Coordinates of C-alpha atoms and ligand atoms in Angstrom, one line a residue:
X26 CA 0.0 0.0 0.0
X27 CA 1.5 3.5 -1.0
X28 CA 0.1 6.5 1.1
X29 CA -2.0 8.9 -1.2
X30 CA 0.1 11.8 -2.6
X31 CA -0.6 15.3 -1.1
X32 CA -2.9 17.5 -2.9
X33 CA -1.4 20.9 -4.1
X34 CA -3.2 23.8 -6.0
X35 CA -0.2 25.2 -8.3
X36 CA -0.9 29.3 -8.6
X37 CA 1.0 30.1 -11.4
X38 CA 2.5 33.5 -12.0
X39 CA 5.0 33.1 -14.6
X40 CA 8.6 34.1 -14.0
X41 CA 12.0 32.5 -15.0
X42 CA 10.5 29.3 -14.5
X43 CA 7.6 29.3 -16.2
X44 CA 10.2 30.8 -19.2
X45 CA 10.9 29.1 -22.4
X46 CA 13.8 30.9 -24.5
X47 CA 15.0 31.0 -28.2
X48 CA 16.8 27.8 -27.8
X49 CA 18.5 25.5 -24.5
X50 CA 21.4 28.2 -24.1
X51 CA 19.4 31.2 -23.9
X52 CA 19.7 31.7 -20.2
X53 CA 19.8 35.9 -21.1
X54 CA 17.1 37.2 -23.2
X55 CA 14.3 35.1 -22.6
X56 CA 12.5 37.6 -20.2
X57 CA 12.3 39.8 -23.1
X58 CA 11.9 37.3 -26.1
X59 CA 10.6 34.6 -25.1
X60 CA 7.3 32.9 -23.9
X61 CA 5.9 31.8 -20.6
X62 CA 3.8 28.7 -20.1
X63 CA 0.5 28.3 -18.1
X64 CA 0.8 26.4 -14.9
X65 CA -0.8 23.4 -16.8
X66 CA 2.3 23.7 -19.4
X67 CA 4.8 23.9 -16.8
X68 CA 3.7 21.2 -14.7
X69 CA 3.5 19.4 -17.9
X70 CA 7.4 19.5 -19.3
X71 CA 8.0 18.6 -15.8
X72 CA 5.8 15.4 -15.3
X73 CA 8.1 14.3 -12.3
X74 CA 5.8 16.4 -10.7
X75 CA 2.8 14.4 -10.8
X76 CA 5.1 11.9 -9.0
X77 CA 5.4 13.9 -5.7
X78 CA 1.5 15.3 -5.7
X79 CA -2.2 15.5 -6.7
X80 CA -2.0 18.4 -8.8
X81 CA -4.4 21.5 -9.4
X82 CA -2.9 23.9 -11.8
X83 CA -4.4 27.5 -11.5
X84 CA -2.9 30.3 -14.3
X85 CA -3.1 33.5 -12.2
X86 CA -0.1 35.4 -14.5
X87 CA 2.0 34.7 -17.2
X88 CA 4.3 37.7 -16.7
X89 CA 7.9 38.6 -15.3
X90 CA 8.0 39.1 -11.8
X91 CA 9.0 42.8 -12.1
X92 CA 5.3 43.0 -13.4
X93 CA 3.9 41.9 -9.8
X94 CA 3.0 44.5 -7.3
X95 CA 0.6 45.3 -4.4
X96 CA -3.0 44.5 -6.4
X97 CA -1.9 41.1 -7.2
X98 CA -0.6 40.4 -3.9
X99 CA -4.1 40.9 -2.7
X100 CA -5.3 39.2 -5.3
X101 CA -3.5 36.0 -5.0
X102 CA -4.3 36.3 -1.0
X103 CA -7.7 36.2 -1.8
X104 CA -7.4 33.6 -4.7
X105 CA -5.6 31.3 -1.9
X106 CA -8.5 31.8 0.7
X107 CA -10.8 30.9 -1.7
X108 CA -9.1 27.3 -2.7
X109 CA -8.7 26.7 1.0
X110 CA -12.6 27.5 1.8
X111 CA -13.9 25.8 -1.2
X112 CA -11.4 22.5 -1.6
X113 CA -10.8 21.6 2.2
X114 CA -9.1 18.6 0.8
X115 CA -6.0 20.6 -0.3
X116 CA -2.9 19.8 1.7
X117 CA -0.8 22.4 0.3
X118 CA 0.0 25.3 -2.1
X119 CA 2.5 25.9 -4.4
X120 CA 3.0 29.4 -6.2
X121 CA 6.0 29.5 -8.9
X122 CA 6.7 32.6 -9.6
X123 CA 9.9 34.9 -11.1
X124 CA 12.7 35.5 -8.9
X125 CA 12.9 39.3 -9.1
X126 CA 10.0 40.1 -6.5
X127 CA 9.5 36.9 -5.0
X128 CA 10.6 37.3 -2.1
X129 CA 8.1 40.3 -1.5
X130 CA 5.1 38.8 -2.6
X131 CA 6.2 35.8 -0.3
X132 CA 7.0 38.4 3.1
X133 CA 3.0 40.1 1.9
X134 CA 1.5 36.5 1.9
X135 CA 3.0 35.6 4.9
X136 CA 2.1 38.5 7.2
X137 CA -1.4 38.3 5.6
X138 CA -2.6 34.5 5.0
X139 CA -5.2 32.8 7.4
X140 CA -5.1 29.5 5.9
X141 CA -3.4 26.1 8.2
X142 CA -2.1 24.9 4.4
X143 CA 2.0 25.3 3.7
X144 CA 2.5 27.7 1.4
X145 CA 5.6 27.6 -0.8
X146 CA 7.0 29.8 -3.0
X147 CA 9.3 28.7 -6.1
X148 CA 11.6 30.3 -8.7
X149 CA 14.1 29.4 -10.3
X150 CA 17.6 31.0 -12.1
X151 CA 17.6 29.3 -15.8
X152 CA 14.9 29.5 -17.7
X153 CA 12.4 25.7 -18.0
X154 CA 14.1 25.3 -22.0
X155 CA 17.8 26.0 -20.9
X156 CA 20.3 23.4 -20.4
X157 CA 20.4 22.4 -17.0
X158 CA 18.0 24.2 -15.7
X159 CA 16.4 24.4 -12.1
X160 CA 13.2 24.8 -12.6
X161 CA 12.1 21.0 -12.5
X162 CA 14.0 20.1 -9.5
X163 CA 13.0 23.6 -7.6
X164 CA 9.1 22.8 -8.7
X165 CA 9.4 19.1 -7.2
X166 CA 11.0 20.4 -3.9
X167 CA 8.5 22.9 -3.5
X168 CA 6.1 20.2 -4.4
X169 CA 7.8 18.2 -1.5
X170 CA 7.5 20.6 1.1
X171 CA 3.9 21.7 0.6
X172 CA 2.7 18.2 0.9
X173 CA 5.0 17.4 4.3
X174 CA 3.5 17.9 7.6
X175 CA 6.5 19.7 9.3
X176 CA 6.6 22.5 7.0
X177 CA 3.0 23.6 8.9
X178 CA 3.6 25.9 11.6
X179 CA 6.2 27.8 9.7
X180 CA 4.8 30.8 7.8
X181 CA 5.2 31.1 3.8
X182 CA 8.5 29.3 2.9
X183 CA 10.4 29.9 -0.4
X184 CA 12.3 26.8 -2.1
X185 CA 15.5 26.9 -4.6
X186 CA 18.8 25.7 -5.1
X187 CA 17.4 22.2 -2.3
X188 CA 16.9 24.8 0.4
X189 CA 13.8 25.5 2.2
X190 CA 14.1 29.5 3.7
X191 CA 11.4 31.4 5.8
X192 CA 10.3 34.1 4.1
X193 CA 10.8 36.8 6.2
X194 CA 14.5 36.4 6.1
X195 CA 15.2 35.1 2.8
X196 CA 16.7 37.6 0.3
X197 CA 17.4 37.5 -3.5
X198 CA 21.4 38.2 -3.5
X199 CA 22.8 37.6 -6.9
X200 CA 21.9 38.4 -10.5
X201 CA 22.3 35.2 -12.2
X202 CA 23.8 32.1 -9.6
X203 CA 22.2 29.2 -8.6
X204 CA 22.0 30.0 -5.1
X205 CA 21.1 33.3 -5.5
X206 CA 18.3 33.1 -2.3
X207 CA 20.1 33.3 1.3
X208 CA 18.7 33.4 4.7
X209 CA 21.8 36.4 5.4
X210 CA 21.7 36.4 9.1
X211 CA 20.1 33.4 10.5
X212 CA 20.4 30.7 7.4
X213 CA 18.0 28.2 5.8
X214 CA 15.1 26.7 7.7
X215 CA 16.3 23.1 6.1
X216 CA 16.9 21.4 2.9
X217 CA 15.4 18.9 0.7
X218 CA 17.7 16.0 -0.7
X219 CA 16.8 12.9 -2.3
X220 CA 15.0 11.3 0.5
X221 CA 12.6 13.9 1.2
X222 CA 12.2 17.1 3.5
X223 CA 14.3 18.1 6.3
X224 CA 14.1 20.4 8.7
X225 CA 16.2 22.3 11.2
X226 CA 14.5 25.4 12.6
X227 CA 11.3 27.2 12.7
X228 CA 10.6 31.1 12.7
X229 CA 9.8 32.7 15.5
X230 CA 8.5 36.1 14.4
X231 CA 4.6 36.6 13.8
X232 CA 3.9 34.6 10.8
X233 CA 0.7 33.1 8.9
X234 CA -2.0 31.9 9.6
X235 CA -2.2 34.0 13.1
X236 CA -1.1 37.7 12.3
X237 CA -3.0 40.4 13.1
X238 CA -3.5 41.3 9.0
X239 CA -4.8 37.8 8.9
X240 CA -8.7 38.8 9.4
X241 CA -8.1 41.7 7.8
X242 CA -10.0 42.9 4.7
X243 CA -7.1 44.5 2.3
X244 CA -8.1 46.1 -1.0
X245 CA -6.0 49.1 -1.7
X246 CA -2.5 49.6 0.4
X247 CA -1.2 53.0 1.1
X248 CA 1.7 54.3 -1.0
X249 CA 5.3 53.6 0.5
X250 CA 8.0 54.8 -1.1
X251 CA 12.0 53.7 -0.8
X252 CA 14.4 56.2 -0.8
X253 CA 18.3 54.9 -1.9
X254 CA 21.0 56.4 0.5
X255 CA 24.4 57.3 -1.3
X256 CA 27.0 59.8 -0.5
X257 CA 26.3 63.1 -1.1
X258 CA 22.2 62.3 -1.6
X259 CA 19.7 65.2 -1.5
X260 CA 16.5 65.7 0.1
X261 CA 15.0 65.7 -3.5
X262 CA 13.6 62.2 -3.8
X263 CA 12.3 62.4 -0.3
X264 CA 10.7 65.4 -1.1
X265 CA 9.1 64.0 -4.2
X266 CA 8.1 60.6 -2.5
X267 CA 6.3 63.2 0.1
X268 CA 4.6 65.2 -3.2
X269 CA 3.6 61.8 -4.9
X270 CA 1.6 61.3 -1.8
X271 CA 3.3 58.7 -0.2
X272 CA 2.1 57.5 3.7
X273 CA 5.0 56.4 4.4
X274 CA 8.6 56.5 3.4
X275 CA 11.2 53.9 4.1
X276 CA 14.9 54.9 4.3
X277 CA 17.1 52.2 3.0
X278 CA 20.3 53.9 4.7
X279 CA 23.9 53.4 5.2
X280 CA 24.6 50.8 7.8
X281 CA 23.9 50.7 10.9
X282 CA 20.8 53.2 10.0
X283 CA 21.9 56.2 9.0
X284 CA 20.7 58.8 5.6
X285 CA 23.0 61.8 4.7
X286 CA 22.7 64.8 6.8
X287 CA 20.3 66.7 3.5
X288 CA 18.4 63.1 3.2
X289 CA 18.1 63.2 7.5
X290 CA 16.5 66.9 7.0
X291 CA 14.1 65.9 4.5
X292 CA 13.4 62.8 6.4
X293 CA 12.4 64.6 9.5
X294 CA 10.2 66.9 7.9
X295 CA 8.4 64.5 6.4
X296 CA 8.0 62.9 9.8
X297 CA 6.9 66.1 11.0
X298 CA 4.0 66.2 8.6
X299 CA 2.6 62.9 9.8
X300 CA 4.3 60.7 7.2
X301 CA 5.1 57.6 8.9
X302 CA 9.0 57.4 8.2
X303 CA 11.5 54.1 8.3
X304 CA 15.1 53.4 8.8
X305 CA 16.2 51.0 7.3
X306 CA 19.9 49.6 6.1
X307 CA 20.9 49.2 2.7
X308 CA 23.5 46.7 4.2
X309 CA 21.9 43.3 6.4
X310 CA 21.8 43.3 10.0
X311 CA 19.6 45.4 12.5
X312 CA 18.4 49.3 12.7
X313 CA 18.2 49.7 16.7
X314 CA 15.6 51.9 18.1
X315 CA 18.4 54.5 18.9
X316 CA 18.2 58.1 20.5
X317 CA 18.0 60.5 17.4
X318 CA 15.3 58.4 16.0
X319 CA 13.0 58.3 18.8
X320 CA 13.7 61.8 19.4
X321 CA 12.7 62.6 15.5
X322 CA 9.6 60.3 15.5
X323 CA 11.6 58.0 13.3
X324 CA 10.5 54.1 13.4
X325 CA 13.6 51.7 13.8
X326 CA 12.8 48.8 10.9
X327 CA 14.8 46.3 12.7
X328 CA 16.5 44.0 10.4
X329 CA 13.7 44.6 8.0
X330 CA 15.6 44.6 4.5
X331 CA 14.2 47.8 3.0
X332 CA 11.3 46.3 0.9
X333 CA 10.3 44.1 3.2
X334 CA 10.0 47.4 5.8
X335 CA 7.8 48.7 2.9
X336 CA 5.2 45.8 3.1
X337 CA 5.1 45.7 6.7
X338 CA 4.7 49.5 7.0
X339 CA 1.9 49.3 4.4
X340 CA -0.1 46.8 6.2
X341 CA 0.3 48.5 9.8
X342 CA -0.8 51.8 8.2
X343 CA -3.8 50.1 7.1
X344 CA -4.5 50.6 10.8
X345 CA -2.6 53.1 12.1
X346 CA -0.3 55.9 12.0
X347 CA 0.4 56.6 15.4
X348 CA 4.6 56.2 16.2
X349 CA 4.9 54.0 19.2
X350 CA 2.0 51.1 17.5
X351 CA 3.9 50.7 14.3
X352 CA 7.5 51.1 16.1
X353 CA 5.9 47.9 18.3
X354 CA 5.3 46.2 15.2
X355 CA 8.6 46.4 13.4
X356 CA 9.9 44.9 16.6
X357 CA 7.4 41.6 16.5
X358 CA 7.3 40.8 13.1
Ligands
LIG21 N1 13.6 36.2 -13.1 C1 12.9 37.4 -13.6 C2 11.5 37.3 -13.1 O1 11.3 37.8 -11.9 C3 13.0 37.6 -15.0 C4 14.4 38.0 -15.4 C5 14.5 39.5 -15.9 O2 13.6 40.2 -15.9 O3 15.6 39.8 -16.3 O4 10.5 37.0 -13.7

C-alpha cells in the first residue's frame, strides 16, 4: 500500500521558471523574447511532478516578476482563501513565480494568509528550456515541502537551489547564480535531498496563519516609497516621494541606520507632517531603536531589509499611524 500523494493547488505567476527561450542556451534574453507557459504547461514538461503530488494547476499570471506588485498580492491572498474554503481537501500550495519580486510577494502572503495549508514559494535562475535548468527540480522540492506535515507551523516558505528559507528572512542576492536566495543572518530553515524534507528550525517572528493582517479585509495599500542612501544624496527624492503622496517613506540607509545629513533633513520633515518614516539599512543586519530616532519620531525597521520594511509599514498603516503602534510592530514581526 503507498500512502495517497498530497494534494497541491499550483498558482501560477510566470517568471523564469515558467520561461521558455529561443533555444537550451538562452539563459539571457528570454525575459524579453521569449514565452511563458500556463501552470498546466509547466507542470506538464515537468511530469516528475505528478510523482510527488495531486496536482491542481491555476494560471493567475503569465508575466515577469517585475510585473507583480501590491494588487496582485491581494489578489492571490484572496485567490488562496478561496481554494482553501472551497477544496478543504488541499494539503498544500504551491506558487512558482519569477525570482525578481519573489521574495516580497512571499514576506505580503505571509504577514497576511489565514489558511493552516503550507505555502511555498518557487523560482528558479535558468529559464524551464535552458540546459540544466532548475526549474524542475525547484518545482518538485517545493512540491515536496507543501505536501510534508512539518513545514505547517512555519509561515510562507520559499524553495531553490534544495533549500527551504522562511520568508521573512530570505533575500534575493545575486543576479544570475544558482544559489542566489540566502537566509543572510540566520540561514536556511532546512533542505530537501533525495529522500525527502528536512528540517532544522522554525521562525519565530509573527507569521501566517495567526497575524493580526490575517482577518483583515485588504483592497487598496497605502503608497510607501524607498528612498536609496548614497554619498552626497539630496532631500529631493524624499521630497518628491512626500509630493507623490506617499504615507509612508522607508529609508534604505547606510549601515547601521543612518541617511546623509540633507536626506536626514528631508526625512524629519516628512515625519513632522505625519508621514510615517522608516530606517532601514541598505547593508543586512539590525536598525536599533536608537536616540535620534526616537527623538525625530523615526520608526527603527529592525532588520527589516528595505522592501520588506515597505510591506510591513503598508499593512500597519492600514490601521494606524500613530509612532509608538507601528514602532511595536517592526519589533514583532
Ligand atoms: N527572473 C525574472 C522574473 O522575476 C525575469 C528576469 C529578468 O527580468 O531579467 O521573472
Amino acid at each position: 500500500m503507498t500512502a495517497p500523494l498530497p494534494r497541491i493547488a499550483v498558482i501560477g505567476t510566470g517568471g523564469t521558471i515558467s520561461s521558455l527561450g529561443a533555444s537550451s542556451l538562452d539563459v539571457l534574453d528570454y525575459p524579453d523574447f521569449g514565452q511563458k507557459l500556463t501552470c498546466e504547461a509547466l507542470l506538464d514538461r515537468f511530469p516528475e511532478t505528478r510523482r510527488v503530488a495531486e496536482l491542481m494547476p491555476v494560471t493567475f499570471r503569465q508575466v515577469g516578476s517585475t510585473e507583480i506588485g501590491p494588487k496582485d498580492w491581494v489578489e492571490i491572498r484572496a485567490l488562496i482563501h478561496r481554494i482553501a474554503h472551497d477544496e478543504p481537501a488541499v494539503d498544500g500550495f504551491v506558487i512558482p513565480h519569477g525570482t525578481a519580486t519573489l521574495e516580497e510577494t512571499a514576506f505580503f502572503l505571509n504577514l497576511t494568509l489565514a489558511c493552516a495549508q503550507p505555502v511555498v514559494l518557487v523560482g528558479a535562475q535558468r529559464p524551464a528550456s535552458a540546459l540544466g535548468t532548475d526549474a524542475g527540480m525547484n518545482l518538485v522540492n517545493s512540491l515536496r515541502v507543501a505536501g510534508s506535515p512539518e513545514a505547517r507551523g512555519n509561515g510562507v516558505l520559499v524553495v531553490l537551489n534544495d533549500e527551504i528559507h522562511a520568508a521573512r528572512d530570505v533575500v534575493k542576492t545575486s543576479t544570475y547564480r544558482l544559489q542566489t536566495f540566502r537566509s543572510v543572518d540566520f540561514g536556511a530553515l532546512g533542505h530537501v535531498d533525495g529522500d525527502g524534507v528536512h528540517f532544522y528550525r522554525t521562525p519565530l517572528r509573527a507569521h501566517m496563519p495567526t497575524t493580526r493582517f490575517a482577518r483583515m479585509d485588504l483592497t487598496l495599500l497605502p503608497r510607501v516609497d524607498i528612498v536609496y542612501s548614497y554619498a552626497g544624496a539630496d532631500g529631493a527624492l524624499v521630497d518628491a516621494a512626500v509630493a507623490a503622496g506617499a504615507r509612508g517613506i522607508v529609508s534604505a540607509g547606510f549601515a547601521p541606520g543612518s541617511p546623509t545629513p540633507e536626506q536626514r533633513a528631508a526625512l524629519e520633515r516628512a515625519a513632522r507632517s505625519g508621514v510615517a518614516v522608516v530606517q532601514c539599512s541598505r547593508a543586512s543586519g539590525r536598525v536599533a531603536p536608537r536616540r535620534r530616532l526616537r527623538e525625530t519620531g523615526i520608526i527603527a525597521g529592525e532588520d527589516l531589509s528595505p522592501q520588506k520594511a515597505r510591506i510591513l509599514l503598508m499593512l500597519t498603516l492600514c490601521t494606524t499611524s500613530e509612532f509608538g503602534a507601528i514602532q511595536e510592530a517592526f519589533r514583532s514581526h
